[in-house]
Coordinates of C-alpha atoms in Angstrom, one line a residue:
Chain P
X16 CA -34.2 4.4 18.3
X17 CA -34.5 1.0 18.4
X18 CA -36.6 -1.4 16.0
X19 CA -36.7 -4.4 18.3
X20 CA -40.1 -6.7 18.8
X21 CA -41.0 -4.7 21.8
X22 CA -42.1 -1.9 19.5
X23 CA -44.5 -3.7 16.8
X24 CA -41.5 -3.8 14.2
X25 CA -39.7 -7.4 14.7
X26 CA -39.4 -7.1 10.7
X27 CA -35.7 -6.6 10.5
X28 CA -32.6 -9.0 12.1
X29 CA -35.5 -10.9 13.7
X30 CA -34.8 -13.4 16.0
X31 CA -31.0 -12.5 15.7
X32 CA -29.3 -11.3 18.4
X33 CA -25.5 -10.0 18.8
X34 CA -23.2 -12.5 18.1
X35 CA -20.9 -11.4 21.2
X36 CA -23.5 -11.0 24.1
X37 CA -25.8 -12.9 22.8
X38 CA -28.7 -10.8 24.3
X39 CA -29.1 -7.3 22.6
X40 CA -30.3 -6.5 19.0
X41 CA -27.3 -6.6 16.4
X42 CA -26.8 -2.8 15.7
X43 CA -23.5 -3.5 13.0
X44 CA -22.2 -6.2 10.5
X45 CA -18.2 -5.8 11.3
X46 CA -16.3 -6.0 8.1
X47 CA -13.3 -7.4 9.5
X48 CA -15.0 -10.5 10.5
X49 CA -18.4 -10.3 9.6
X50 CA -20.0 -10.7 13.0
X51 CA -23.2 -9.0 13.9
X52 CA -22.8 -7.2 16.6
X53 CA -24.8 -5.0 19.1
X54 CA -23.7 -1.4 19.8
X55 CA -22.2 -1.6 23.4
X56 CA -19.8 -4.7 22.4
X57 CA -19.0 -2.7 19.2
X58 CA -17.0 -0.2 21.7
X59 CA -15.5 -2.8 23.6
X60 CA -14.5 -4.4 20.9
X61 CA -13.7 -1.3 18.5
X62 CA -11.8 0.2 21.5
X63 CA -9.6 -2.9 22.6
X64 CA -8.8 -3.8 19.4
X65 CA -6.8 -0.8 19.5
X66 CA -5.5 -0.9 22.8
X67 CA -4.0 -4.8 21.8
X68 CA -2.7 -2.9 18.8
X69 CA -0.9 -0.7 21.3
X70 CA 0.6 -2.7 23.2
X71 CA 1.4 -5.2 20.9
X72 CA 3.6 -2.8 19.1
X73 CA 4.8 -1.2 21.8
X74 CA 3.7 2.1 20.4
X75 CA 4.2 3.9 23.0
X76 CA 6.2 4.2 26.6
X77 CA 4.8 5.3 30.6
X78 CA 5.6 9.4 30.3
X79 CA 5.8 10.2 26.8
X80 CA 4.4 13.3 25.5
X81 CA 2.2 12.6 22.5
X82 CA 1.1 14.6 19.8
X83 CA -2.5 13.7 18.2
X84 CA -2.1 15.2 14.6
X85 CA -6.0 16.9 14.9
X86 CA -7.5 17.7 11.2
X87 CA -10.8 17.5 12.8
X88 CA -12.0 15.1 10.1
X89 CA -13.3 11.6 11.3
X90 CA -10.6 9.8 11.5
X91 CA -8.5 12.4 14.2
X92 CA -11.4 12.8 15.9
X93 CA -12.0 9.6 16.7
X94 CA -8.0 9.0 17.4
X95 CA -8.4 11.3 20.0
X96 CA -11.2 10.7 21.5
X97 CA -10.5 6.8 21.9
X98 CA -6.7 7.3 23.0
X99 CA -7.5 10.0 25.4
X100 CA -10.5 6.9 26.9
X101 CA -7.3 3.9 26.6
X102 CA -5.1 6.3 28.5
X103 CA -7.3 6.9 31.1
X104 CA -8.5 3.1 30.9
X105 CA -5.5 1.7 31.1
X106 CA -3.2 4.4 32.6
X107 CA -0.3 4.3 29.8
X108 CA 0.5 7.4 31.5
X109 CA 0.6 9.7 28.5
X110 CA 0.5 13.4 28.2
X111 CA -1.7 13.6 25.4
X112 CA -2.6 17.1 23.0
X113 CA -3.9 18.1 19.8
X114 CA -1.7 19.3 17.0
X115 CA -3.0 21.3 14.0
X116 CA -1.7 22.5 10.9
X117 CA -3.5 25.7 9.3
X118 CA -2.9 25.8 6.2
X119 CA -4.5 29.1 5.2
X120 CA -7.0 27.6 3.1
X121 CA -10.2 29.7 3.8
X122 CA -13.4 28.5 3.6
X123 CA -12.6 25.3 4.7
X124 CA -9.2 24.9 7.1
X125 CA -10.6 27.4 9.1
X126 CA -13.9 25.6 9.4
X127 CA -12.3 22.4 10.2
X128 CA -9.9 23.9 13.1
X129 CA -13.5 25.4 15.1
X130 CA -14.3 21.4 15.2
X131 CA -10.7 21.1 16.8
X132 CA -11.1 24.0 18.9
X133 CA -14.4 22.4 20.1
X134 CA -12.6 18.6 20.4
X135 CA -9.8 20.5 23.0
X136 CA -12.8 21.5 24.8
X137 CA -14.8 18.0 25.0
X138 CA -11.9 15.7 25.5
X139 CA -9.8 18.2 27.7
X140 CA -6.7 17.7 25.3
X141 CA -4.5 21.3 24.5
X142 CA -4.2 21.9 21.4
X143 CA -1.5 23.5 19.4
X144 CA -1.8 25.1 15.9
X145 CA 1.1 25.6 13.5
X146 CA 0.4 28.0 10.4
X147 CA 2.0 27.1 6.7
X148 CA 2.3 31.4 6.8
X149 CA 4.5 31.7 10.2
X150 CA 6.8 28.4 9.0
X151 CA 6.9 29.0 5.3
X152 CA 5.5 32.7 4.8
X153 CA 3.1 31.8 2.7
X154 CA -0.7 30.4 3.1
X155 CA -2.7 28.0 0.7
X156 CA -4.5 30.1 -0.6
X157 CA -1.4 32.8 -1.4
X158 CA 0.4 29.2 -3.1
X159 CA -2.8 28.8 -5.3
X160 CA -3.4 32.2 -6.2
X161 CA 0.4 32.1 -7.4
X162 CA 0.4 28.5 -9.0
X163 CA -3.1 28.0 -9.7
X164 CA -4.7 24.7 -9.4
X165 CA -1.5 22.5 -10.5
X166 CA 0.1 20.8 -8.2
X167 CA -0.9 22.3 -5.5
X168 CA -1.6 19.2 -3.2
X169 CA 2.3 18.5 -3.3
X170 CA 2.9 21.6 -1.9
X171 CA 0.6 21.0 0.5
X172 CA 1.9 17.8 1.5
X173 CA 5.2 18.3 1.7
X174 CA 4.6 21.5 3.9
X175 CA 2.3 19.5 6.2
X176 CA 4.5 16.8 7.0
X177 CA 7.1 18.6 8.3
X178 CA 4.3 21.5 9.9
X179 CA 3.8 18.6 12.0
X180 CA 7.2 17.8 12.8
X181 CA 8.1 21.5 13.7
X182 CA 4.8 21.7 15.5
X183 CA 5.3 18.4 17.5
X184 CA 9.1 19.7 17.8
X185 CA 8.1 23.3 19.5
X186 CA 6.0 21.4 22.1
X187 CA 8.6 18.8 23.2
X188 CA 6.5 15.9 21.6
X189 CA 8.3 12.6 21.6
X190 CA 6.0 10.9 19.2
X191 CA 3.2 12.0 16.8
X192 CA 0.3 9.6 15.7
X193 CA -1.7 10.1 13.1
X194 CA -5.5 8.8 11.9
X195 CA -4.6 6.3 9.4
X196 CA -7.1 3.9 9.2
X197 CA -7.0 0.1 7.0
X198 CA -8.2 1.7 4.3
X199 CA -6.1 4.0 3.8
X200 CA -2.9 2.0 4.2
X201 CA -4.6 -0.4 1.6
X202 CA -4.7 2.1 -0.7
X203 CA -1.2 3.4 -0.2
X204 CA 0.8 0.3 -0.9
X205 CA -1.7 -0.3 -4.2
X206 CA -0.7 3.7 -5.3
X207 CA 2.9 2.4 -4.4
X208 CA 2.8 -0.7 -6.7
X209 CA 0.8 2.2 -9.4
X210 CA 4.0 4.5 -9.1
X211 CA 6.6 1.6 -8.7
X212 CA 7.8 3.5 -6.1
X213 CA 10.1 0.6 -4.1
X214 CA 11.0 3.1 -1.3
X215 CA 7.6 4.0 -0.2
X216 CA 5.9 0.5 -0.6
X217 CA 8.8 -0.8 1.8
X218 CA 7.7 1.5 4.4
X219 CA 4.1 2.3 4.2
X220 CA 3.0 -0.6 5.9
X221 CA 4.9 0.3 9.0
X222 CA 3.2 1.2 12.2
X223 CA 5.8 3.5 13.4
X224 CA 8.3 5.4 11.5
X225 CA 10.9 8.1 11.5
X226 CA 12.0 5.9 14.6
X227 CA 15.8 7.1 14.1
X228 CA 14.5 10.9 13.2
X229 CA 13.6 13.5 16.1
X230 CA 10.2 12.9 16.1
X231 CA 8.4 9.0 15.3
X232 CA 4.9 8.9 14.0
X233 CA 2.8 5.8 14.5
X234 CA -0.7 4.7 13.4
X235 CA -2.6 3.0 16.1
X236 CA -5.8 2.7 13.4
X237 CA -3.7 1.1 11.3
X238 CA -5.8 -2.5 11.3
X239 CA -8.7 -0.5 12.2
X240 CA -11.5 0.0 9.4
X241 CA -13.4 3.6 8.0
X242 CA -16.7 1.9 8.4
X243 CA -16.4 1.4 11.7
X244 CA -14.6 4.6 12.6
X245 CA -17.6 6.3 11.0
X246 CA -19.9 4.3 12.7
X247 CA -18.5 4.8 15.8
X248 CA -18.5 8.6 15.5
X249 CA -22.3 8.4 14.3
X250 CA -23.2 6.4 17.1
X251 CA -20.8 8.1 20.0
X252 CA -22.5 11.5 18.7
X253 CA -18.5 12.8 17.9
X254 CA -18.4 16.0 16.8
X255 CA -16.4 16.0 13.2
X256 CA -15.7 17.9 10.4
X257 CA -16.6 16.6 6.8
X258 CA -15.9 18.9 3.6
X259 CA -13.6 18.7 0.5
X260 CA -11.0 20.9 0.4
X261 CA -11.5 23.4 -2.0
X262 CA -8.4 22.8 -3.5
X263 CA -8.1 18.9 -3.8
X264 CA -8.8 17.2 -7.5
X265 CA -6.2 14.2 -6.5
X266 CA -8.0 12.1 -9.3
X267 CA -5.2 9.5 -9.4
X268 CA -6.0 8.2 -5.6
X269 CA -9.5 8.7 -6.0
X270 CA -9.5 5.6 -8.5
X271 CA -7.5 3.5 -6.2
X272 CA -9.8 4.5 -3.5
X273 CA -12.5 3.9 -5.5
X274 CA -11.4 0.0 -6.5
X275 CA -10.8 -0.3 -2.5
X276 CA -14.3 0.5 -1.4
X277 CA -15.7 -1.7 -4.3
X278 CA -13.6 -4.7 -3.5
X279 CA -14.3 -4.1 0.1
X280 CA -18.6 -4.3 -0.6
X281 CA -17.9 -7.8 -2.1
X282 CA -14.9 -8.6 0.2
X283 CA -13.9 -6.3 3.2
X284 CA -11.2 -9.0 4.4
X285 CA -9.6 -7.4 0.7
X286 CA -8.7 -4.7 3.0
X287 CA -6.1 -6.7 5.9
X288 CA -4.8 -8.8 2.7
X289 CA -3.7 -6.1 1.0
X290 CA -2.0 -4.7 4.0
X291 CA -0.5 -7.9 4.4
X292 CA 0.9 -8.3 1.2
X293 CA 2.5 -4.7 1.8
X294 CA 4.1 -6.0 4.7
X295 CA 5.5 -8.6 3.0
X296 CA 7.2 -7.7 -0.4
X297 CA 10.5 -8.2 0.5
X298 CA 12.6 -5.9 -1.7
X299 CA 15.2 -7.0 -3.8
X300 CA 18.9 -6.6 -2.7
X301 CA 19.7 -5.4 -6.2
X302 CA 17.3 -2.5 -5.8
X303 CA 19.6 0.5 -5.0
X304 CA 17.5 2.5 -1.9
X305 CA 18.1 6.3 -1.2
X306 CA 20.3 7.7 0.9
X307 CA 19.6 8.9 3.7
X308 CA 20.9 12.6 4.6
X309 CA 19.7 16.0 6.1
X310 CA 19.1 19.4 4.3
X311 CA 21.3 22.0 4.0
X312 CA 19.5 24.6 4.5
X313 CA 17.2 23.2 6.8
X314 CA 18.6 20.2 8.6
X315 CA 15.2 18.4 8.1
X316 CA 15.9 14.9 7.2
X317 CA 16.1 14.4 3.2
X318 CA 17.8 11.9 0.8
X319 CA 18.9 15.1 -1.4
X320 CA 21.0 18.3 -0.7
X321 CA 18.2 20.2 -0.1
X322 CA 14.8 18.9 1.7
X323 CA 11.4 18.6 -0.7
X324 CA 10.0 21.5 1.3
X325 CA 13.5 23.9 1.0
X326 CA 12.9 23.3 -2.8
X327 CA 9.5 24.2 -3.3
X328 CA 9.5 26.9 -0.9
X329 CA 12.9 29.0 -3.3
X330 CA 10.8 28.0 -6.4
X331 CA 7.9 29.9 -4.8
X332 CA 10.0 32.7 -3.6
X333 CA 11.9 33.0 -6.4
X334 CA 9.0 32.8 -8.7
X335 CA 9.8 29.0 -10.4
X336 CA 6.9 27.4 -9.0
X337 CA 8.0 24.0 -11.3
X338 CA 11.0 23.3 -9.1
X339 CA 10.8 20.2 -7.3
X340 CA 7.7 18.9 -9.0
X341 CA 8.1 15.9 -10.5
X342 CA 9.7 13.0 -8.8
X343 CA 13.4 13.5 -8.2
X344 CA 16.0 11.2 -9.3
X345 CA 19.1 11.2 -8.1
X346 CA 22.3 12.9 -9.6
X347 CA 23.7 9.6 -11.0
X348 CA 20.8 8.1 -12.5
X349 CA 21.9 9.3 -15.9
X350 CA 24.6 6.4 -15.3
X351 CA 22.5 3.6 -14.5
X352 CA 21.2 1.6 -17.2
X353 CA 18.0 1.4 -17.3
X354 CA 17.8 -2.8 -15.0
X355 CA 18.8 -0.3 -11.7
X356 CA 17.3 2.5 -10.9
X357 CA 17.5 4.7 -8.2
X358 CA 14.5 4.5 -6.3
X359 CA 14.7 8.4 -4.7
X360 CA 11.1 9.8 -3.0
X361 CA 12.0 13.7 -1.8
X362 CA 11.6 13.5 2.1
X363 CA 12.7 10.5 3.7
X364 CA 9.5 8.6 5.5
X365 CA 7.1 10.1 3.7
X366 CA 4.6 7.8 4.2
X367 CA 2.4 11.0 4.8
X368 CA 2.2 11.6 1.4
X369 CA -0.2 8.7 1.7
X370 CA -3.1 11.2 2.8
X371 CA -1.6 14.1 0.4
X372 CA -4.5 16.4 1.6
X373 CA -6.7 16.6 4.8
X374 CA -9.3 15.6 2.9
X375 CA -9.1 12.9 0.8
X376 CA -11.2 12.7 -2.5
X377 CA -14.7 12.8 -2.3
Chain Q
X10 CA -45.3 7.4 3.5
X11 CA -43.2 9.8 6.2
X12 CA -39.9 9.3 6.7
X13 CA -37.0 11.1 8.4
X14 CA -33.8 11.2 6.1
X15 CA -30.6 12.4 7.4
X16 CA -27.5 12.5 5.0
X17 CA -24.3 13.3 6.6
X18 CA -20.4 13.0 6.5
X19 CA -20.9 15.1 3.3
X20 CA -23.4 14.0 1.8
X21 CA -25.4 16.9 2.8
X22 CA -23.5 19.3 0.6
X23 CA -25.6 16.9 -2.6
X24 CA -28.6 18.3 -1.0
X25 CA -28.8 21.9 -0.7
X26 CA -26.3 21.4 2.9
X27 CA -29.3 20.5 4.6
X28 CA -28.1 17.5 6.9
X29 CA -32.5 16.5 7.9
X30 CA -35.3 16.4 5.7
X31 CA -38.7 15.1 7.0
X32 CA -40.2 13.5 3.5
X33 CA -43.2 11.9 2.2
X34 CA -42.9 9.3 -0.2
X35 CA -45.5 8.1 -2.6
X36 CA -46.3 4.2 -2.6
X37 CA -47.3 2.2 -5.6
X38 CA -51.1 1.7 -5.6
X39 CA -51.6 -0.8 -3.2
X40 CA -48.1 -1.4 -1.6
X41 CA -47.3 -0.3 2.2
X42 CA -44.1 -0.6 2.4
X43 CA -41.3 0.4 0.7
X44 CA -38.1 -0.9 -0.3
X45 CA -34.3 0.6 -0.1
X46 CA -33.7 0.3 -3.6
X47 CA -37.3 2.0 -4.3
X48 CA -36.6 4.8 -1.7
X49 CA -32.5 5.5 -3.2
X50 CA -34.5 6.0 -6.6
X51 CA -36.7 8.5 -4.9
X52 CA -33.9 10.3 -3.6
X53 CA -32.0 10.6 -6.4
X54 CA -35.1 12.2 -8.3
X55 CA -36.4 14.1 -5.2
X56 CA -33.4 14.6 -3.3
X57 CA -30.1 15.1 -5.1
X58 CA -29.4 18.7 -6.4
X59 CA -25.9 17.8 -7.6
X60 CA -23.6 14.9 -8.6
X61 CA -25.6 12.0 -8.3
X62 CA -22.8 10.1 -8.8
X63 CA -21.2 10.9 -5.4
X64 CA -24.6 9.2 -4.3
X65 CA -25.3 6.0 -6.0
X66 CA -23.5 3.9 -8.1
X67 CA -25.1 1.2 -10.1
X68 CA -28.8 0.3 -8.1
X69 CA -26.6 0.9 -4.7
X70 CA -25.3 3.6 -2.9
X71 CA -21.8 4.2 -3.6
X72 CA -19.6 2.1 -2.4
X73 CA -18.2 3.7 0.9
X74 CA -21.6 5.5 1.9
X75 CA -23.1 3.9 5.3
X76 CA -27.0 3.5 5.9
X77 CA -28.7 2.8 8.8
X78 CA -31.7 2.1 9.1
X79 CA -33.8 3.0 12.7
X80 CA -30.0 3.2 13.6
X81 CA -29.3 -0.3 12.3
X82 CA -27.0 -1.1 10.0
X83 CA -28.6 -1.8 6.5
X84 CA -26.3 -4.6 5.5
X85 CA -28.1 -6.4 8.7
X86 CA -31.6 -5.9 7.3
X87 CA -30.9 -7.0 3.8
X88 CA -29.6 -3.9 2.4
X89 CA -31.2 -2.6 -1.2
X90 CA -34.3 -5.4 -0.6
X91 CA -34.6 -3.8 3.0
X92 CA -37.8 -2.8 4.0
X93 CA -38.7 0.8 5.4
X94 CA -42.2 1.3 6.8
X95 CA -44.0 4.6 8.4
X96 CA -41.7 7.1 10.7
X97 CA -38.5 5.2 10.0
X98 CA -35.5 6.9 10.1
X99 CA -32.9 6.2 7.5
X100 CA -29.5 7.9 7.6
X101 CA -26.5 7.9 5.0
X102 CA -23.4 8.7 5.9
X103 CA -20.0 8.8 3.5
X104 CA -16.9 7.3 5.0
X105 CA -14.8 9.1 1.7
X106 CA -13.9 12.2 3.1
X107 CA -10.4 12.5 4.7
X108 CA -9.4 13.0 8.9

């Protein structure tokens, strides 16, 4: 629908035309530089922004077998859809598919994976789908019914991130990108600063990790903002999925998301300066970092004898659903006085952690 | 005055999880046309079965909800002093659920 002169209606952005081509009818003010622009250079401009962010991070290589962690939410969807365009754009030459991660939740995970199921059809991507009950032998809904509605989200965060690893593993994936858009790296490294937690902050702001495990994960929407994600999907028609998980009170984020979105109405720039400033806190040398090792039991990559996951899953099985909550500290931080501590965050690269649940708060 | 409201991304679930409603708002005596922050009001009274708060915040939508306007962005047309008239179509979409 268009509300240009032609139709009688020259009431709104009259006599104001897109600031790129200079011909059509604005359709969008871009918050990242506040440029009014029509709907056609909005994808050309949406969708190479991206493709500089590729290639200016060298994000990926000619060959590579990539993994598209698929929730079916917005932000995937439009991952997908746009790489699986880039690729084909600008031949990077990538074997692209969908990965999912069912986490037994009913009523909604199995919701959201028929809007995947219908993605692998529209964008011709194969999808695979790892369960939480064939890796840990036990669904979300079997967790909460056993722990109730405490904590649950870190078991469900934990078990994701490496769901995706195994899944991304059992495929012969090579790397694994993931949805994360501005907005939600902004809010990461201000939850970081909130928990003083040194280890994450110096990481979160990275747009690939886990280069030195099996599989790297990178964030090509990393400079890339929700409104214009969302926009893009509203206009592009995308098929997505949009409900809260059932599960998912995660108050403590939803403030900091909150004070994001509210800075962002009277400043979106607020958004890249955070992000900046993430990228450059320079941590001090005095600051005693984690370890890195791998699990015992496991061989998943972890800072402490057993992985976060190994842990939660014995205290489920053995009925002590309180082990591993709480944030771990190491064996000798007794010793430390209390100038030094040591900094220790469960899985190594958990950066994940930053979207806790597929769906964020409401 | 008709209008065509669409809430998605959501939002829907505020309103009975029905994504379209063709509506007719009242005008104040003698007024044609009818402003954003006139027509949020309206929703929130007419609309809105649950949590308003997930809906507006202050005189505005929530920070993090999109409108469009005729499939314009609002914040082009002046946002809350926009102006709708007869047939538009106004959508709202929230960007706060996770992908």
């Amino acid at each position: 629908m268009e509300n240009g002169d032609a139709d009688g209606k020259p009431k709104r952005a009259a006599g104001r035309l897109c600031s790129i081509c200079n011909q059509k009818k604005p359709a969008l003010k871009r918050p990242k530089t506040l440029e009014q622009i029509c709907r056609e250079c909005f994808y050309s401009v949406f969708e190479e922004e991206i493709h500089n962010v590729i290639v200016d991070n060298h994000l990926f290589k000619p060959g590579e077998r990539i993994a598209v962690a698929a929730s079916g939410g917005k932000d995937s969807t439009v991952l997908a859809y746009v790489l699986s365009e880039l690729n084909r754009r600008h031949n990077y030459g990538l074997d692209l598919f969908l990965l999912s991660v069912d986490e037994g939740i009913t009523g909604y995970r199995d919701d959201s994976l028929e809007t995947v199921r219908r993605n692998e059809v529209q964008y011709g991507l194969p999808l695979k789908v790892v369960s939480y009950k064939d890796l840990y032998g036990w669904t979300m809904d079997e967790i909460v019914k056993t722990i109730g509605l405490k904590n649950n989200c870190t078991f469900c965060g934990v078990f994701r991130r490496q769901a995706l690893d195994r899944g991304a593993a059992l495929v012969r994936a090579d790397k694994l990108v993931t949805g994360h858009n501005a907005d939600d790296m902004a809010e990461t490294v201000l939850l970081n600063i909130l928990r003083g937690d040194i280890a994450r902050l110096s990481r979160c702001t990275f747009i690939t990790t886990g280069e030195d495990g099996p599989i790297p994960r990178c964030k090509p929407f990393k400079y890339t903002y929700e409104k214009e994600i969302v926009m893009y999907a509203y206009f592009k028609k995308l098929d997505y999925f949009s409900t809260e998980c059932i599960y998912s009170p995660n108050a403590y984020r939803g403030f900091a998301r909150e004070f994001i979105k509210d800075l962002e109405r009277i400043r979106p720039q607020a958004i890249l300066d955070i992000i900046r400033s993430g990228e450059n806190f320079r941590i001090s040398t005095s600051t005693k970092m984690p370890e890195q090792g791998t699990c015992e039991q496991c061989g998943y990559i972890s800072s402490q004898k057993l992985c976060k996951a190994c842990l939660l899953l014995e205290g489920l099985n053995r009925g002590l659903p309180k082990l591993g909550i709480g944030r771990s500290r190491g064996p000798d931080r007794a010793k430390k006085d209390g100038k030094q501590r040591t900094l220790l965050s469960g899985v190594k690269g958990s950066d994940l952690q930053s979207k806790q649940c597929g769906t964020l708060d409401f | 005055m008709r209008l065509t409201l669409e809430f998605g991304g959501g939002l829907e679930l505020l309103c009975n999880s029905v994504k379209i409603h063709h509506v007719d708002v009242d005008l104040k005596t003698g007024e044609d046309k009818l402003s954003m922050r006139d027509l949020l009001t309206w929703i929130k009274s007419n609309l809105i079965k649950e949590r308003p708060e997930m809906f507006v915040k202050g005189d505005s939508v929530r920070p993090g909800i999109l409108a469009l306007i005729n499939d314009c962005d609002w914040e082009l047309c002046g946002s809350l002093d926009a102006v709708v008239e007869e047939k538009d179509m106004v959508v709202f979409i929230s960007t706060l659920h996770g992908g």
